[in-house]
Short mmCIF file of C-alpha atoms in Angstrom, two decimals:
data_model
loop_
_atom_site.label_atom_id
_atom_site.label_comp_id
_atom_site.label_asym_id
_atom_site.label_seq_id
_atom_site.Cartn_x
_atom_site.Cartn_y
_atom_site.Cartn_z
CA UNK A 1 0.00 0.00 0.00
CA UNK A 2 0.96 3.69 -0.98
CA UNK A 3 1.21 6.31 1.79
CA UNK A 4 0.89 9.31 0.61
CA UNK A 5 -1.79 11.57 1.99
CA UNK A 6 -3.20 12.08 5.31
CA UNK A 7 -6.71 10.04 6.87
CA UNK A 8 -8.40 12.86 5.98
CA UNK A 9 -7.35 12.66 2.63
CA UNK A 10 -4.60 15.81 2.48
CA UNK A 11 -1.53 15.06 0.28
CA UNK A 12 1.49 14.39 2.92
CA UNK A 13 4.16 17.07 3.18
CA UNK A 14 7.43 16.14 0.73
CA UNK A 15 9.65 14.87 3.37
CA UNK A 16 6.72 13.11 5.36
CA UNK A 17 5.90 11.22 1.61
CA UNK A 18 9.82 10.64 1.29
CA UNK A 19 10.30 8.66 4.21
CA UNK A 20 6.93 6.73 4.16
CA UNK A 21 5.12 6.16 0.55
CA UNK A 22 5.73 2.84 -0.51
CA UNK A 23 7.41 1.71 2.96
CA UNK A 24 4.92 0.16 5.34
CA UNK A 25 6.89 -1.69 8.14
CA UNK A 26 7.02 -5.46 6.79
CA UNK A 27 3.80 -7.19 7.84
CA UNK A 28 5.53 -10.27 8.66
CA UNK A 29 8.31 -9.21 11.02
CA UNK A 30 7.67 -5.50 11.97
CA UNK A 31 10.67 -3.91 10.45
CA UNK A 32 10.23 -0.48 10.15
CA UNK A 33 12.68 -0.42 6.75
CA UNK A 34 11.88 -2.01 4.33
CA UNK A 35 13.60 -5.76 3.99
CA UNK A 36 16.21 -6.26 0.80
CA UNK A 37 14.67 -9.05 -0.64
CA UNK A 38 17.88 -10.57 -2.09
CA UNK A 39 15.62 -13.18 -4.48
CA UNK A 40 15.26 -14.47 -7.87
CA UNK A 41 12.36 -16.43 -7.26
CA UNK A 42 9.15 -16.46 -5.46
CA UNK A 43 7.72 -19.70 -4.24
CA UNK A 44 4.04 -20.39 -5.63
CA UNK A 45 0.97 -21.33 -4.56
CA UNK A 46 0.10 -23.83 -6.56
CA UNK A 47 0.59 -23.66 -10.87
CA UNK A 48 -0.41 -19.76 -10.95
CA UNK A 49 -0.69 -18.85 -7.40
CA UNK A 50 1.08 -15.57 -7.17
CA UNK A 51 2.32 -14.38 -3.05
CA UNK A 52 1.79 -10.76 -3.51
CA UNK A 53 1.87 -10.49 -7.21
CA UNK A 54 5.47 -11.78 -7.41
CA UNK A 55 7.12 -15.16 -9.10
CA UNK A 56 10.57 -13.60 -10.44
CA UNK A 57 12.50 -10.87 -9.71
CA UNK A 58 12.85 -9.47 -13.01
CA UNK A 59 9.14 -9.05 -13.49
CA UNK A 60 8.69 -7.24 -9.94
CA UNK A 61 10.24 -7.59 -6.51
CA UNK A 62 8.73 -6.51 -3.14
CA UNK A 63 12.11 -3.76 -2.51
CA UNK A 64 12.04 -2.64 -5.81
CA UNK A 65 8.25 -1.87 -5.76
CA UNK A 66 8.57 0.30 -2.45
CA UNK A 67 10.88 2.25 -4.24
CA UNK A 68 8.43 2.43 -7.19
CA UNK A 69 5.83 3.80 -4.97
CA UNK A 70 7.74 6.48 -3.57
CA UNK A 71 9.30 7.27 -6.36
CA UNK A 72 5.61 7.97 -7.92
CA UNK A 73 4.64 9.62 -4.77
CA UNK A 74 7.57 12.02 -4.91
CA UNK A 75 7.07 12.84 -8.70
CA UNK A 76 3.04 12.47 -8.41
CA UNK A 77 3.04 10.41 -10.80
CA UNK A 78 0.73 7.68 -11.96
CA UNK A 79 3.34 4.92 -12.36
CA UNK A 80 6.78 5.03 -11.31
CA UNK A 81 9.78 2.69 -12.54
CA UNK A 82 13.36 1.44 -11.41
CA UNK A 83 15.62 0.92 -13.74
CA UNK A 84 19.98 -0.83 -13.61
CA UNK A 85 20.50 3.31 -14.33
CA UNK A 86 19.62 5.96 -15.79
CA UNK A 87 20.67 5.76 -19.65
CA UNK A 88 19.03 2.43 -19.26
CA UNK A 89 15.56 4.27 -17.97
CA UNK A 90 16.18 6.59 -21.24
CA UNK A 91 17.02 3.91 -23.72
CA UNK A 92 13.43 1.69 -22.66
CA UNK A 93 11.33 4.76 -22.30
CA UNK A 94 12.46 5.60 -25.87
CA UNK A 95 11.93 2.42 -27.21
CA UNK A 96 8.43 2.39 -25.67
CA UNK A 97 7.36 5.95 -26.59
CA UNK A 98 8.49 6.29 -30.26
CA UNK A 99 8.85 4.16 -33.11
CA UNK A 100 11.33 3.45 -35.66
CA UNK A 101 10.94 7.21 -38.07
CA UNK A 102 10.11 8.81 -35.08
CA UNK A 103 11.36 12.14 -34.51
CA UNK A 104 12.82 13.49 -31.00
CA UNK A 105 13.83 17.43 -30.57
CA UNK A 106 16.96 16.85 -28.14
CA UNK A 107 18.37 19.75 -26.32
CA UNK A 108 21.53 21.54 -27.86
CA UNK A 109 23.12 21.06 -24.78
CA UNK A 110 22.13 17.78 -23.45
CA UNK A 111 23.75 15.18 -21.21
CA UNK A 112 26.69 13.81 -23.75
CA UNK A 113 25.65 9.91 -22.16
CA UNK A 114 22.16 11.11 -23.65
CA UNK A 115 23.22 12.38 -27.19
CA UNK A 116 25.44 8.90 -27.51
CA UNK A 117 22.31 6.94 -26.65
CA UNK A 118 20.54 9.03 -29.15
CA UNK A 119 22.86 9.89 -32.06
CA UNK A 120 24.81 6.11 -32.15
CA UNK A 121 22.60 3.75 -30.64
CA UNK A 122 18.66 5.04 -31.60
CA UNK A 123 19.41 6.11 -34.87
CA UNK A 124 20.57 2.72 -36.07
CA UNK A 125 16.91 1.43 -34.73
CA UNK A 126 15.55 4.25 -36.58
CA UNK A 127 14.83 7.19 -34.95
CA UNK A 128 15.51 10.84 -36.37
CA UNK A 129 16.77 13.26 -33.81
CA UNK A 130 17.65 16.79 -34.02
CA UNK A 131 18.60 19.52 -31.19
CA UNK A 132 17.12 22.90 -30.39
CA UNK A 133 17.91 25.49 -27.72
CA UNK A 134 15.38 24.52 -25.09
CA UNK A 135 15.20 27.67 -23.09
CA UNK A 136 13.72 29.48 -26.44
CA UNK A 137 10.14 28.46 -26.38
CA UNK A 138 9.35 30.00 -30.39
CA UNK A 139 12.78 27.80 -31.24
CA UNK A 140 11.53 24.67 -30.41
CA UNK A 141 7.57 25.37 -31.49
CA UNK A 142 9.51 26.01 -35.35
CA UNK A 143 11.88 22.74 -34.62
CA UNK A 144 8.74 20.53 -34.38
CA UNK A 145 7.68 18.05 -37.29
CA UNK A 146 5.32 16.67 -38.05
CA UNK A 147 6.65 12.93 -37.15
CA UNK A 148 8.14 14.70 -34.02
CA UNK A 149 6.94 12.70 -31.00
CA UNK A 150 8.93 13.38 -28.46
CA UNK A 151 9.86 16.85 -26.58
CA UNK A 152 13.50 15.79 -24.29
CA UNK A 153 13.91 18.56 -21.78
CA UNK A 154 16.86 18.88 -19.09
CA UNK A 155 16.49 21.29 -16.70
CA UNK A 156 18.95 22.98 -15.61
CA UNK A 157 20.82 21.68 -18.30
CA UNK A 158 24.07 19.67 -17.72
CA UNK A 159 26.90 21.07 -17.83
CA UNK A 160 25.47 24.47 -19.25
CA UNK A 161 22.34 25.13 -16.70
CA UNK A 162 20.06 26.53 -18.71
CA UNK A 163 16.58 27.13 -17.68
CA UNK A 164 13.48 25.70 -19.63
CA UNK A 165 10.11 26.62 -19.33
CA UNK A 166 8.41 23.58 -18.35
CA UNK A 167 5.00 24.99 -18.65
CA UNK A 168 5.20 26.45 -21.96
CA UNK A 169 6.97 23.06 -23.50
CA UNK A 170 3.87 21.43 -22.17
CA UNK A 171 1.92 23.59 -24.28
CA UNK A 172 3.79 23.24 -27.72
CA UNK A 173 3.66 19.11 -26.98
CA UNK A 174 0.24 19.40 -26.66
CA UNK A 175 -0.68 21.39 -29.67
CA UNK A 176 1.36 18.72 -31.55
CA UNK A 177 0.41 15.83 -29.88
CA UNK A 178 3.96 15.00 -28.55
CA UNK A 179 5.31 13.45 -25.37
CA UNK A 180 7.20 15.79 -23.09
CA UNK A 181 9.46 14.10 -21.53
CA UNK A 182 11.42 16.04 -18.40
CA UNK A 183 15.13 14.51 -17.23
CA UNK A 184 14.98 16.25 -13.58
CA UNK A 185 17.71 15.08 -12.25
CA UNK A 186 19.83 17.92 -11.41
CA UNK A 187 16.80 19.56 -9.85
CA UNK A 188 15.60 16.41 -7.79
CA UNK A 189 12.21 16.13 -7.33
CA UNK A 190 12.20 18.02 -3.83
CA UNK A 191 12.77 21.47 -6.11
CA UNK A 192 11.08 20.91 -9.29
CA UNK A 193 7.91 18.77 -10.41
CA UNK A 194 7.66 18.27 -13.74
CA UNK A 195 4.90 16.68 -14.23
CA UNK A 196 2.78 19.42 -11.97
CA UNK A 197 3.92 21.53 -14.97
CA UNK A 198 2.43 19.65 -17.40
CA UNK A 199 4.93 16.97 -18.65
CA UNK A 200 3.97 13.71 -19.18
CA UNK A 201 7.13 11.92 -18.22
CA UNK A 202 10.02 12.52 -15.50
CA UNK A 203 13.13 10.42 -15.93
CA UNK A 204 15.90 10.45 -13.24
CA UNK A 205 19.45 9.13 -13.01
CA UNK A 206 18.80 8.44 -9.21
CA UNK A 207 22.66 7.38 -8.86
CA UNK A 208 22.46 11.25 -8.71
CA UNK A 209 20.62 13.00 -5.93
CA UNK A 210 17.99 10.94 -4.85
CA UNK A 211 20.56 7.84 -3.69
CA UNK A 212 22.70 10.90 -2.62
CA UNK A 213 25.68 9.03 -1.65
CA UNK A 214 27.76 7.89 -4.26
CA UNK A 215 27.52 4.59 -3.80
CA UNK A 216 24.57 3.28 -5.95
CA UNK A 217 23.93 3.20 -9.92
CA UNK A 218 20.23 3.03 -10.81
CA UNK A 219 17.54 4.81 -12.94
CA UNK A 220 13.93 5.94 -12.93
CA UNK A 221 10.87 6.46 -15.06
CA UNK A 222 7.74 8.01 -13.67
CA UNK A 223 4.36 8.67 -15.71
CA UNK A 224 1.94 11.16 -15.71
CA UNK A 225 -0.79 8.29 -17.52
CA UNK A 226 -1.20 4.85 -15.77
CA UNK A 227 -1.39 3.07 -18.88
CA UNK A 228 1.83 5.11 -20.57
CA UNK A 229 3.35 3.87 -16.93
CA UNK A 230 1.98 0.15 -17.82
CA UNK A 231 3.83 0.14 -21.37
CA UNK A 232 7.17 1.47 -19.78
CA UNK A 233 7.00 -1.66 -17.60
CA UNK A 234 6.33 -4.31 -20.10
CA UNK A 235 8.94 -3.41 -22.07
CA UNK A 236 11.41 -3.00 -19.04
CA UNK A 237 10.22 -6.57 -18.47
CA UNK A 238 11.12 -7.93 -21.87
CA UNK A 239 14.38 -6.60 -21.95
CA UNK A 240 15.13 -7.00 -18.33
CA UNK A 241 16.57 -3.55 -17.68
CA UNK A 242 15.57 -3.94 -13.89
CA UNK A 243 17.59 -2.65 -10.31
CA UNK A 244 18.52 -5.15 -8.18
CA UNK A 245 16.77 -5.30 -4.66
CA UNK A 246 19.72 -3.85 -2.93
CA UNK A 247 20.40 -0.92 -5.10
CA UNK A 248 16.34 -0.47 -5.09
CA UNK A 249 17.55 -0.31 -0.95
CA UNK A 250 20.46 2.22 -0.95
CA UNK A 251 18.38 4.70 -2.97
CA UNK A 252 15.50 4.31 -0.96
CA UNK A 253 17.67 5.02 1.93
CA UNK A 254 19.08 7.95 0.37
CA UNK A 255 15.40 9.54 -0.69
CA UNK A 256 14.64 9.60 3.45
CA UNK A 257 17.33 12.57 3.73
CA UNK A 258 16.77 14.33 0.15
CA UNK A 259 14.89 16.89 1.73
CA UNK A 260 17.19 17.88 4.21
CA UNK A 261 20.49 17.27 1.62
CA UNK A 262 19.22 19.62 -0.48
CA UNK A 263 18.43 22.52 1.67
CA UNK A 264 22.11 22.03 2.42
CA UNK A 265 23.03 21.60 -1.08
CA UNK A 266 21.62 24.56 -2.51
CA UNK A 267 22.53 26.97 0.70
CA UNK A 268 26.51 26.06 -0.03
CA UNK A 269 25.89 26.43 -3.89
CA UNK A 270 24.72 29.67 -3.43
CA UNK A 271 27.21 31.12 -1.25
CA UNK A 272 29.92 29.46 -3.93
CA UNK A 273 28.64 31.37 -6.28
CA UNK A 274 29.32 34.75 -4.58
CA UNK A 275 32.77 33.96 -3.96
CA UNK A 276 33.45 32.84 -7.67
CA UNK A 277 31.21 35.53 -9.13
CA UNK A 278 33.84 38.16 -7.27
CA UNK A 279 37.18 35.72 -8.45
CA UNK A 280 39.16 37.71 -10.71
CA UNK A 281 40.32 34.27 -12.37
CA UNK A 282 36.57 33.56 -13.42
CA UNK A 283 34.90 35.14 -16.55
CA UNK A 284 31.46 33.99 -15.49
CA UNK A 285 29.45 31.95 -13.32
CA UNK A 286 26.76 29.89 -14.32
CA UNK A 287 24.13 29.47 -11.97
CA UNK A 288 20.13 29.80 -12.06
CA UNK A 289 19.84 31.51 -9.20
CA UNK A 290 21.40 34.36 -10.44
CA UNK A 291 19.59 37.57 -11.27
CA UNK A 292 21.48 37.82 -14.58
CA UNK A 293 20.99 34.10 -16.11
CA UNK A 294 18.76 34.85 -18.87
CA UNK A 295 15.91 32.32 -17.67
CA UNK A 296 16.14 33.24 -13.63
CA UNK A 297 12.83 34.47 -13.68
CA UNK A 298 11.77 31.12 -15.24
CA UNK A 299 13.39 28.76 -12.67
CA UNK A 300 12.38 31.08 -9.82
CA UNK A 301 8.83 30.30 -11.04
CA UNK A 302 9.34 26.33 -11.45
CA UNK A 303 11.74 25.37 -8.89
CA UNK A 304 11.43 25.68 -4.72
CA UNK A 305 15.15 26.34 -4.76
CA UNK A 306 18.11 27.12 -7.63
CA UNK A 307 20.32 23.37 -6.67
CA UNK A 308 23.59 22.54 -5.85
CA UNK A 309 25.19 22.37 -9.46
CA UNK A 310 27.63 24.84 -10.18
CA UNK A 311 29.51 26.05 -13.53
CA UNK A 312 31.78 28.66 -13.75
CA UNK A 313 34.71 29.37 -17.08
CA UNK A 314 37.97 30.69 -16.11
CA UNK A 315 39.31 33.21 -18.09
CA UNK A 316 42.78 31.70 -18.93
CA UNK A 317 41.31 29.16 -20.53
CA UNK A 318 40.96 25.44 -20.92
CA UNK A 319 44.78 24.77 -19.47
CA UNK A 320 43.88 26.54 -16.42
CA UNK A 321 40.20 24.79 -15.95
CA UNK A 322 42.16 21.85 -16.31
CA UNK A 323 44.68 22.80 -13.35
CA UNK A 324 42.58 24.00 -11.45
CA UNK A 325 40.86 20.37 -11.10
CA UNK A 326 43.68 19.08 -10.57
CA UNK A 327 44.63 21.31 -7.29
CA UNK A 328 41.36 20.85 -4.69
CA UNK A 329 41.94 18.90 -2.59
CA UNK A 330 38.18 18.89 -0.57
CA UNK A 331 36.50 18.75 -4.30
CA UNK A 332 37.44 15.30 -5.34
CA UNK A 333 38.40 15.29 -9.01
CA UNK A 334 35.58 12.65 -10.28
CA UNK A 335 32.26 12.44 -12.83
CA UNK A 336 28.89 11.86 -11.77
CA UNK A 337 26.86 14.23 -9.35
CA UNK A 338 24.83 14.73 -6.52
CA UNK A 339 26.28 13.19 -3.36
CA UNK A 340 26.92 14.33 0.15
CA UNK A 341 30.40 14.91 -0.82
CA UNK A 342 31.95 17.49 -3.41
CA UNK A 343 33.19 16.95 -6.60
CA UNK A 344 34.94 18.72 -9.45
CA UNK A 345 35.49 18.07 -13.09
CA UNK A 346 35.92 19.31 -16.10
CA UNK A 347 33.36 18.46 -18.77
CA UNK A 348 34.99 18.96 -22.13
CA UNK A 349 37.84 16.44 -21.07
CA UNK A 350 35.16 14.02 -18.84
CA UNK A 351 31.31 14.13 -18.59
CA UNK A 352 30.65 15.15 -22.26
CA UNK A 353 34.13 14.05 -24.25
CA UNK A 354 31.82 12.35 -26.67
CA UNK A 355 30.23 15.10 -27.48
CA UNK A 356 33.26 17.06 -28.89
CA UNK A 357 33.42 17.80 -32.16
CA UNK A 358 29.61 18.29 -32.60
CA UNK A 359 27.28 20.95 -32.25
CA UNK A 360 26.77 20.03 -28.24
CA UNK A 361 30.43 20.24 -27.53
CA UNK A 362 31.08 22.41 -24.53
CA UNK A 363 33.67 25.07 -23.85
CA UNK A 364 37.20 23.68 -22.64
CA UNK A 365 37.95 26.89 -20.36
CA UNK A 366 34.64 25.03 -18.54
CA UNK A 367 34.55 23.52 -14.90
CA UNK A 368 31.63 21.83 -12.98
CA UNK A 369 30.99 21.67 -9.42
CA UNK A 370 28.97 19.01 -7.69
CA UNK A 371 28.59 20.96 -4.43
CA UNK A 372 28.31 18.66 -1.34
CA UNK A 373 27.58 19.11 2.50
CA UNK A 374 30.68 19.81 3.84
CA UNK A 375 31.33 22.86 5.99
CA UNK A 376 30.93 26.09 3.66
CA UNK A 377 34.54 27.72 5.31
CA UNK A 378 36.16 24.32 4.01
CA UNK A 379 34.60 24.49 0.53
CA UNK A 380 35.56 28.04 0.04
CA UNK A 381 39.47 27.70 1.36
CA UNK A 382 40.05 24.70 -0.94
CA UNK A 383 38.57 26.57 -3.81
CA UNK A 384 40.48 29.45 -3.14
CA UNK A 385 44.04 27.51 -2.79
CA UNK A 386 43.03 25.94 -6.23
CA UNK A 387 41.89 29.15 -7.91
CA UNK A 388 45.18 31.33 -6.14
#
């Protein structure tokens, strides 16, 4: 059963939903967490006779469906789905929502794990694929085709954090009866909900924030429609892109505290970005929660708070973004995002080397901070030594 509102039939507060939908304490023993059900099989009763629902862990397991529940109740979603990680989440949801001549309008500055998926692996299946600033609304109304059927939004944008207008993408999908589908990872779905803005579908790389601790790889689909929700999971079925029991555990674990990491998150990202924005060794800092990004107005509308991703370019270029990785010592030099502790890297050279050389390829004088929850004073000393 899925707790998520109140006996009097009030939708739970965020954290309250985090910590509970999904996670009744286990009728059998008590346990207040939820057991790791470290199965393949499910023993039957009788030719047919289904315990719970469940006869193989690849079509459903009782871990893996608390974290489907909360993951739905976080997202308010209809459906939600755990995936072995996040490209895999992308790769089935694709696969389910278009068809070979499909179109898909991709972001210009998308994931690079994304644009692989897309431009060397869907492509060969059949799909078309072209990219379009996001953050201009009238850009991507012209982009659309007629075969387009599939709007792929990231927002804030990795490593670039732009800003799209959720609401307004809704719109265009709609008028062209297209899916809108929202990656929210860097946002987490404690600051932004997607599909409150109109998307159909939020996809997550939940090794990211929600596990929160840098020690889990896993994926997730959630879906506005029950029965969109219901094809996602047959075909996850069929090709067996499932999370195993215990890494369905360690992110549910980490979900309990996302509420309270990202308050801390986005509090050190902020004060970051003062010190870097008054650096005279960076050109610019890119951050949405400055008054001068070009779509702050937009994310202060959409999101409860501006994240703990930060970007900044240095202005002696791409050798010195690349030292300058190489010096901190509290940022730990290292791709992926969204943990307790801080990391540092530099995207042209890591996170998105396979886009260079095309039209998403991102500038080498570049550097992208995963902020963490370490003491603010230790943050901004090691950046300092690094920057000096």
């Amino acid at each position: 059963m899925d707790i998520s509102t109140t006996s009097g039939g009030d939708q739970l507060g965020f954290n309250s939903r985090a910590i509970h939908a999904g996670q009744e304490p286990d009728p059998l023993t008590g346990s207040v967490i939820v057991p790791i059900y470290q199965t393949s099989t499910f023993k039957q009763d009788g030719v047919g006779g289904l315990r719970g629902g469940y006869e193989y862990s690849r079509s459903g397991n009782p871990t893996r469906t608390a974290l489907e529940e909360c993951l739905a109740a976080l997202e308010g979603g209809a459906r939600g789905l755990a995936f072995a990680s996040g490209l895999a989440a992308e790769d089935i949801l694709l696969r389910t929502l278009c068809a070979p001549g499909d179109h898909l309008l991709l972001p210009d500055d998308a994931y690079g794990g994304t644009y692989r998926l897309i431009s060397r692996v869907l492509t060969r299946w059949g799909l078309e694929f072209s990219t379009v600033a996001m953050h201009d609304s009238a850009a991507v109304a012209a982009a659309v085709r007629p075969n387009t059927r599939v709007i792929w939004v990231e927002t804030p944008t990795n490593p670039l954090l732009n800003i799209v207008d959720i609401a307004a993408l809704a719109e265009i999908s709609r008028q062209h009866q297209a899916m809108l589908v929202v990656d929210n990872t860097f946002a987490s779905s404690y600051l932004q909900q997607p599909l409150a803005l109109g998307a159909d579908v939020v996809v997550h790389s939940t090794t990211k924030y929600l596990g929160g601790h840098s020690d889990v790889v896993g994926g997730a689909v959630v879906t506005r429609d029950a029965e969109i929700g219901e094809q996602v999971a047959f075909h996850q079925n069929a090709v067996g892109a499932v999370s195993g029991p215990f890494d369905d555990w360690l992110v549910l674990r980490g979900i309990k505290t996302l509420g309270v990491r990202m308050d801390r998150h986005c509090s050190n990202a902020e004060q970051i970005v003062r010190f870097l924005g008054e650096h005279p060794a960076v050109s610019s800092v890119l951050y949405p929660g400055l008054p001068n990004h070009p779509n702050h107005d937009v994310a202060a509308r959409q999101m409860a708070g501006f994240g703990g991703m930060v970007s900044f370019r240095m202005r002696a270029g791409e050798e010195a973004a690349l030292k300058v990785c190489g010096l901190t010592q509290l940022f730990t030099l290292g791709e992926s995002l969204g943990g307790v502790e801080s990391l540092i890297e530099h995207p042209g050279r890591m996170t998105h080397a396979s886009v260079a050389g095309s039209p998403l390829e991102v500038p080498g004088d570049l550097i992208r901070l995963s902020v963490g929850i370490e003491n603010i004073e230790d943050l901004l000393a090691d950046l300092n030594a690094a920057l000096a």
